[in-house]
Short mmCIF file of C-alpha atoms and ligand atoms in Angstrom, two decimals:
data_model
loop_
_atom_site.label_atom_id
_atom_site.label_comp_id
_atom_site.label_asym_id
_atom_site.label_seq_id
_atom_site.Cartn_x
_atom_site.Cartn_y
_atom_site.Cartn_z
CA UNK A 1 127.24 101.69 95.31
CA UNK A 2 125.70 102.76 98.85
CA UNK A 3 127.23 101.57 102.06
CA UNK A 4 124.43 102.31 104.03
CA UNK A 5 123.09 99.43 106.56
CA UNK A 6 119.48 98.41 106.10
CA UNK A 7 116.95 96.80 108.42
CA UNK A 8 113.07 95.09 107.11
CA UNK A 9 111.08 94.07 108.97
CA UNK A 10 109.19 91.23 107.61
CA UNK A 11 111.91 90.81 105.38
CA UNK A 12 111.48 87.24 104.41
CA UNK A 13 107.88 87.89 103.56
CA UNK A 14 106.66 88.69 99.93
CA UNK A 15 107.14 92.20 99.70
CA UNK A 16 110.20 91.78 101.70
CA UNK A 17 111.94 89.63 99.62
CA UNK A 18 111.64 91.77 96.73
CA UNK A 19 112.87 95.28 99.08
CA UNK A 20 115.93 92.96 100.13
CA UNK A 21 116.85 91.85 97.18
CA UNK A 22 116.48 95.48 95.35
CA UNK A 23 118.30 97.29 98.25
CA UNK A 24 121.02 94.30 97.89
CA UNK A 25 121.34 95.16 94.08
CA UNK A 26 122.28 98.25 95.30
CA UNK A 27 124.83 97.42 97.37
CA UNK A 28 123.46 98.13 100.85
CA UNK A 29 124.06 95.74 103.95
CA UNK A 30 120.58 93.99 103.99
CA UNK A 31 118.81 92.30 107.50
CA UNK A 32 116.00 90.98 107.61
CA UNK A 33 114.06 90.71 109.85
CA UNK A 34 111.80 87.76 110.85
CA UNK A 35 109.40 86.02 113.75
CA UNK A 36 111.52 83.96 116.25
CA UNK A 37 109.15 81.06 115.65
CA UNK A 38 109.80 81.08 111.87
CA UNK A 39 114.01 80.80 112.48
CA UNK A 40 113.82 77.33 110.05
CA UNK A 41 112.02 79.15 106.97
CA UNK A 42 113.92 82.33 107.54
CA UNK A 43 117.29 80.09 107.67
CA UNK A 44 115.84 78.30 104.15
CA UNK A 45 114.60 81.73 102.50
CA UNK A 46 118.57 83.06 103.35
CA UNK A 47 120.54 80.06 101.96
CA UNK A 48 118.05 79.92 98.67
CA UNK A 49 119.02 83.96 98.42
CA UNK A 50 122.16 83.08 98.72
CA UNK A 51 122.01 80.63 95.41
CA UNK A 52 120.93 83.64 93.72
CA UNK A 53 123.70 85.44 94.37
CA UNK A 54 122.22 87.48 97.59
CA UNK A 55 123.93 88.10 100.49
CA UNK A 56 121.47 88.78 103.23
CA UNK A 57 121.95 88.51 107.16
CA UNK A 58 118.87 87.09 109.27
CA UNK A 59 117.53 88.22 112.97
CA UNK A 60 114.85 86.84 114.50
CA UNK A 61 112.48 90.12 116.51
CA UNK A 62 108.79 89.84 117.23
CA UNK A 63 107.91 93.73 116.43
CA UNK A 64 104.72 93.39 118.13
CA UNK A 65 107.10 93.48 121.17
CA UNK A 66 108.70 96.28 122.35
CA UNK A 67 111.16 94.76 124.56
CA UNK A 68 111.84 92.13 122.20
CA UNK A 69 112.59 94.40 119.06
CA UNK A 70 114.84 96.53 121.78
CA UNK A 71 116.97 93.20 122.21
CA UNK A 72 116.73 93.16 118.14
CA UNK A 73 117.87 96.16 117.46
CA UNK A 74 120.74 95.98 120.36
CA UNK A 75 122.12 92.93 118.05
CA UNK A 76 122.17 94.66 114.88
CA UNK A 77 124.04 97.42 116.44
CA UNK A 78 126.56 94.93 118.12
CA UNK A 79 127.04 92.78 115.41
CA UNK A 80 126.27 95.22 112.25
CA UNK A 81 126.35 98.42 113.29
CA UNK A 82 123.74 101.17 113.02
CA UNK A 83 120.36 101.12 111.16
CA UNK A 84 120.58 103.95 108.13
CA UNK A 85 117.40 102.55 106.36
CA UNK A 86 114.85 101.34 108.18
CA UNK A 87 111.75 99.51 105.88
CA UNK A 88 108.42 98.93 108.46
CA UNK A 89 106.94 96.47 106.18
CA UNK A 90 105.72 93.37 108.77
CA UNK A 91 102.10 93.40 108.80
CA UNK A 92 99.34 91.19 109.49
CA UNK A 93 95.40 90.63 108.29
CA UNK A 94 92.48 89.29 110.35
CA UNK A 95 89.95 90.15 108.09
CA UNK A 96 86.09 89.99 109.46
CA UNK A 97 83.23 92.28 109.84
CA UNK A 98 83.55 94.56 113.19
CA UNK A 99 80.29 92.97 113.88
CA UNK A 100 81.96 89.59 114.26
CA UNK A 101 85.44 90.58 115.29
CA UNK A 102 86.94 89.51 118.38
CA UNK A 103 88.88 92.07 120.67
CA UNK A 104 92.42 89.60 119.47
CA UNK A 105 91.84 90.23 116.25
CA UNK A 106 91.71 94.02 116.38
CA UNK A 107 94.55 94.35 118.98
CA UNK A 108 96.42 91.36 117.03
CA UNK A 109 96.54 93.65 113.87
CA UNK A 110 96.80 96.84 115.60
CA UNK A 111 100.05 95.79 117.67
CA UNK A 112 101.94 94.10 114.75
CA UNK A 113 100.71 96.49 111.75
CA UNK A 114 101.13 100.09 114.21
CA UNK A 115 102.57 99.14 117.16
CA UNK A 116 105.26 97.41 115.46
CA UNK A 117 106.10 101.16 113.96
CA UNK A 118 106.94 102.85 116.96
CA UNK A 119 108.82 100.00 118.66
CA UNK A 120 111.60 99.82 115.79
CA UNK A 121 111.53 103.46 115.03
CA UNK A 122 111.72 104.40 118.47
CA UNK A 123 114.62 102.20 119.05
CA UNK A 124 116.79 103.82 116.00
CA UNK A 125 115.10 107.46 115.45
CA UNK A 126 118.04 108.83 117.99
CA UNK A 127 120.80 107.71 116.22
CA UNK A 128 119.73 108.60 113.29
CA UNK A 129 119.26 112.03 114.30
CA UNK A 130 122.32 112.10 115.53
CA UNK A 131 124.59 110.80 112.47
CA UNK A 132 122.24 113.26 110.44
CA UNK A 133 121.15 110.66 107.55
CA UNK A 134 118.20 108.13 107.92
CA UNK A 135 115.76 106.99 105.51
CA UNK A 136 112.44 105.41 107.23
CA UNK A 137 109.56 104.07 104.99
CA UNK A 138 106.70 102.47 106.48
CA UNK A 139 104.74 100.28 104.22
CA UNK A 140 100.83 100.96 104.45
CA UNK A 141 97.93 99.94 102.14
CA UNK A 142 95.45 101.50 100.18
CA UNK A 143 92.90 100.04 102.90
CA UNK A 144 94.96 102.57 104.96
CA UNK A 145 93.99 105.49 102.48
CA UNK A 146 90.22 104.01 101.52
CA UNK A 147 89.07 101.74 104.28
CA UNK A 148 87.80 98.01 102.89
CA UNK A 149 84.63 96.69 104.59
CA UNK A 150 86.32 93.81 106.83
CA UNK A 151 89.17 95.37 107.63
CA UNK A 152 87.99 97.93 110.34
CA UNK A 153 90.99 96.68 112.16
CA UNK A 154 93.82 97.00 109.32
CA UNK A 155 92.46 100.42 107.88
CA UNK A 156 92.48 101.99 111.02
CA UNK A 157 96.25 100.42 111.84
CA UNK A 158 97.64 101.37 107.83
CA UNK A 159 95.98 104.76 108.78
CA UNK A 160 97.42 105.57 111.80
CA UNK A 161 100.96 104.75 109.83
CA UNK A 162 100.22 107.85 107.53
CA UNK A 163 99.80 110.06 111.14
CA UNK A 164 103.03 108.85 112.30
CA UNK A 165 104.44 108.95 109.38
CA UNK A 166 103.90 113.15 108.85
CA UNK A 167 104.36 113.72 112.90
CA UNK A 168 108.04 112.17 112.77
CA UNK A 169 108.58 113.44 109.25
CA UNK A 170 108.33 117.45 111.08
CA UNK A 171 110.58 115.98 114.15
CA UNK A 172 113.40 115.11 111.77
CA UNK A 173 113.26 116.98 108.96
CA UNK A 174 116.33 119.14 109.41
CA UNK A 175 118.13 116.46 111.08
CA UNK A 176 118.67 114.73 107.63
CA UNK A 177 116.04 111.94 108.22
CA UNK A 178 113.17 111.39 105.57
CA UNK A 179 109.67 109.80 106.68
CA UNK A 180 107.20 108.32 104.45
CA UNK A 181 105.12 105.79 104.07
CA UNK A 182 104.34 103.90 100.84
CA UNK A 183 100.80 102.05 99.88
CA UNK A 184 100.36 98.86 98.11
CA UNK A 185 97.39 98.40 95.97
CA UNK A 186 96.66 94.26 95.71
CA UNK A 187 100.25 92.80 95.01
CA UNK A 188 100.99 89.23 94.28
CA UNK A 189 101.96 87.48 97.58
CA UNK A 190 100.31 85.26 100.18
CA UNK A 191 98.61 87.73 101.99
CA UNK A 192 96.61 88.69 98.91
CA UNK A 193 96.68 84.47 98.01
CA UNK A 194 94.56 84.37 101.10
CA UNK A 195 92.11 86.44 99.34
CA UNK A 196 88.83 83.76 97.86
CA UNK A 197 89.88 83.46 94.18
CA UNK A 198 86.17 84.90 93.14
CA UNK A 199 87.02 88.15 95.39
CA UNK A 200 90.22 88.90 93.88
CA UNK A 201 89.16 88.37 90.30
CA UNK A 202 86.78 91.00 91.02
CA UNK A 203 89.25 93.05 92.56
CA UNK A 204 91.37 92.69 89.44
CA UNK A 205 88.54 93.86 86.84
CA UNK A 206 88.68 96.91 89.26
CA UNK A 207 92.27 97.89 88.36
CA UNK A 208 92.68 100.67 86.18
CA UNK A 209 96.31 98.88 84.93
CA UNK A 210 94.23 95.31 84.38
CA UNK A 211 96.45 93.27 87.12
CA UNK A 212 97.81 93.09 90.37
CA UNK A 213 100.79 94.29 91.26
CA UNK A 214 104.61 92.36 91.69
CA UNK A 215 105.79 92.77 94.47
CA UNK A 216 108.77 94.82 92.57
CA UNK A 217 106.94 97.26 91.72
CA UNK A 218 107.10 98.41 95.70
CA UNK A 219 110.82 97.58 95.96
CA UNK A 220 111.05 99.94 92.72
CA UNK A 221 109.65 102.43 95.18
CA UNK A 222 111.16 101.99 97.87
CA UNK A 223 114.60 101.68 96.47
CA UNK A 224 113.69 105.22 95.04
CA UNK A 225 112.73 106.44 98.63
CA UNK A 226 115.52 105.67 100.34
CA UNK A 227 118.25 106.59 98.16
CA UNK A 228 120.68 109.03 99.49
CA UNK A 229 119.45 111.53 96.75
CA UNK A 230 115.84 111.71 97.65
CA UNK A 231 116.21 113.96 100.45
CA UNK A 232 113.65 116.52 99.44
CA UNK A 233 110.87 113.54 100.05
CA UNK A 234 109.99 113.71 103.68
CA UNK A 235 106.12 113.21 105.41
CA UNK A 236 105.01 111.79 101.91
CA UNK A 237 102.31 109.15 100.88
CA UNK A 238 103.22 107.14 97.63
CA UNK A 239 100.34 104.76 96.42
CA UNK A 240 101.38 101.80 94.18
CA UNK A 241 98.40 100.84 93.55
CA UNK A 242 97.56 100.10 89.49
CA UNK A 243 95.35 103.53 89.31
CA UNK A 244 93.07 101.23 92.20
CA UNK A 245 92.68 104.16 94.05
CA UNK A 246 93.55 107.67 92.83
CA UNK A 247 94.05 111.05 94.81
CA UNK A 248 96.10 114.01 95.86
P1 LIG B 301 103.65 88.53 103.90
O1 LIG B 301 102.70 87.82 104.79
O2 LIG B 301 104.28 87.79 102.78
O3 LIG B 301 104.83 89.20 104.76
C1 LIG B 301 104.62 89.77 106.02
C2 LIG B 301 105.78 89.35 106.90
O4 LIG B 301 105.64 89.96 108.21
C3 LIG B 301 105.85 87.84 107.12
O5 LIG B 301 107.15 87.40 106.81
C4 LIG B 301 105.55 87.67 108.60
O6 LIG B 301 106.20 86.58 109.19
C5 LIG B 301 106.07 88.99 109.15
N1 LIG B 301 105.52 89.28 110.48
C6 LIG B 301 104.23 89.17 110.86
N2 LIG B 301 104.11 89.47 112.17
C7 LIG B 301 105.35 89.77 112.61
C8 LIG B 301 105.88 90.14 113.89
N3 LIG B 301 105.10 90.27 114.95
N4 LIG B 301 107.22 90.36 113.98
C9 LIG B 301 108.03 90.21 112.91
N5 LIG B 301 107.58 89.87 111.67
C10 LIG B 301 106.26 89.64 111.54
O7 LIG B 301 102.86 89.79 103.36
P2 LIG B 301 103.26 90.86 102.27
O8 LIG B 301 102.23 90.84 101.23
O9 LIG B 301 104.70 90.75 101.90
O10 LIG B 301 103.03 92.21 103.11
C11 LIG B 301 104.09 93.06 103.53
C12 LIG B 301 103.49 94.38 104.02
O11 LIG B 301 102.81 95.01 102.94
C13 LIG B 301 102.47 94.22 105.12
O12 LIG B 301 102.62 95.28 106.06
C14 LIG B 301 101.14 94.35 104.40
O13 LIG B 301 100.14 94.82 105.24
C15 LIG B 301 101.51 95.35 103.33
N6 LIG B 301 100.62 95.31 102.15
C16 LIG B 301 100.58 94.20 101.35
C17 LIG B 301 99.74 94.21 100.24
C18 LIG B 301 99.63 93.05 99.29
O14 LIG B 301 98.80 93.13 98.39
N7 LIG B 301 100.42 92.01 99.43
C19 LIG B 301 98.96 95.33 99.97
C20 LIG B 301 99.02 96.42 100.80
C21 LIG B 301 99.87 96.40 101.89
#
């Protein structure tokens, strides 16, 4: 049993879901976190939780936004308390060849894939450091590790969340706060239904494991990362990815 408060972002997305509900399991206080415009879903997605037996609190925070995820996290604190686990997972695509893509589309993915990394981290990294315990996993890609033609923007933004990830890893590592980032392969969920159905059947034939992945197979993972135990784990990359991509 953990009492440990935890905050994703995009928490009411696919790979969100699964994170909340596997943290949940575990007995920590779960928020997600959603868009302000989607406050009807997000209010849906918690009362159909709640049928299954999860208890999960809701706050709306655009993360693209710096002064709007400041308000966020402001709210947590006053009606939650502190932020020990903190899951970066809100991300976006706007997939098209750099030759076509428009200057929205790269700062679009850029601001809510990176951006969105430093404005909730910066906003609980202090207290953290202070209490002496945080766990901090940022949720990358594979297209981070490998770049994919048409995503010039979201490889370089999953990239730059391995950079952060090892710089603040060093800045907190004897402060009892772990960094690391984790990176999907293809995993079942509507970003990857967006994908034409003759693209990802061709992705498929090129997984070593012979299928996507669920989406708990990451909240495996990151329920691993962020237990109190894993404290030797700091500045690392874990790849989920099916044997997709392999390295070390
Ligand atoms: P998803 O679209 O189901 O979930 C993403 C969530 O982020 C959505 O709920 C969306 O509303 C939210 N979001 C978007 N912009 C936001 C903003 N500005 N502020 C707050 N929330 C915002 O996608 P998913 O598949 O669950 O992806 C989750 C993360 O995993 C993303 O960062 C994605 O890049 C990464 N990822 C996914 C896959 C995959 O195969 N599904 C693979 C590699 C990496």
């Amino acid at each position: 049993m953990s009492n440990k408060t935890a905050l994703i972002t995009g928490g009411t997305g696919g790979l969100g879901t699964a994170i909340c509900k596997a943290l949940c399991d575990r007995g920590d206080r779960v928020i997600a976190c959603h868009l302000p415009s989607d406050t009807a879903p997000a209010t849906a997605w918690q009362e159909r939780l709640k049928e299954e037996g999860y208890d999960i609190a809701i706050i709306p925070g655009d993360v693209s936004s710096f002064t709007d995820t400041k308000r966020m996290i402001a709210e947590i604190e006053a009606n939650y308390g502190w932020v020990d686990i903190l899951v970066n997972c809100a991300g976006i695509t706007r997939d098209k060849t750099l030759r076509k893509m428009e200057e929205k589309d790269w700062e679009d993915v850029v601001n809510v894939n990176l951006g969105s990394v430093f404005n909730v981290t910066r906003q609980v990294i202090e207290g953290m450091i202070e209490r002496g315990f945080g766990r901090i996993v940022n949720i990358s890609s594979v297209n981070g590790q490998r770049g994919q033609f048409g995503q010039t923007n979201y490889s370089a933004a999953k990239a730059g969340m391995h950079g952060f990830t090892m710089a603040l890893a060093q800045e907190s590592a004897r402060k009892g706060v772990t960094v690391n980032s984790v990176s999907p392969g293809y995993i079942a969920t509507s970003m990857t239904e967006a994908i034409p159905e003759d693209v990802r059947n061709q992705i498929v034939s090129g997984i070593p494991v012979g299928r996507m992945g669920d989406p708990e197979d990451i909240a495996h993972t990151i329920a691993f990362l962020t237990d109190e135990k894993s404290d030797y784990i700091t500045g690392a990359n874990i790849p989920v990815n099916g044997g997709l991509y392999m390295s070390f």
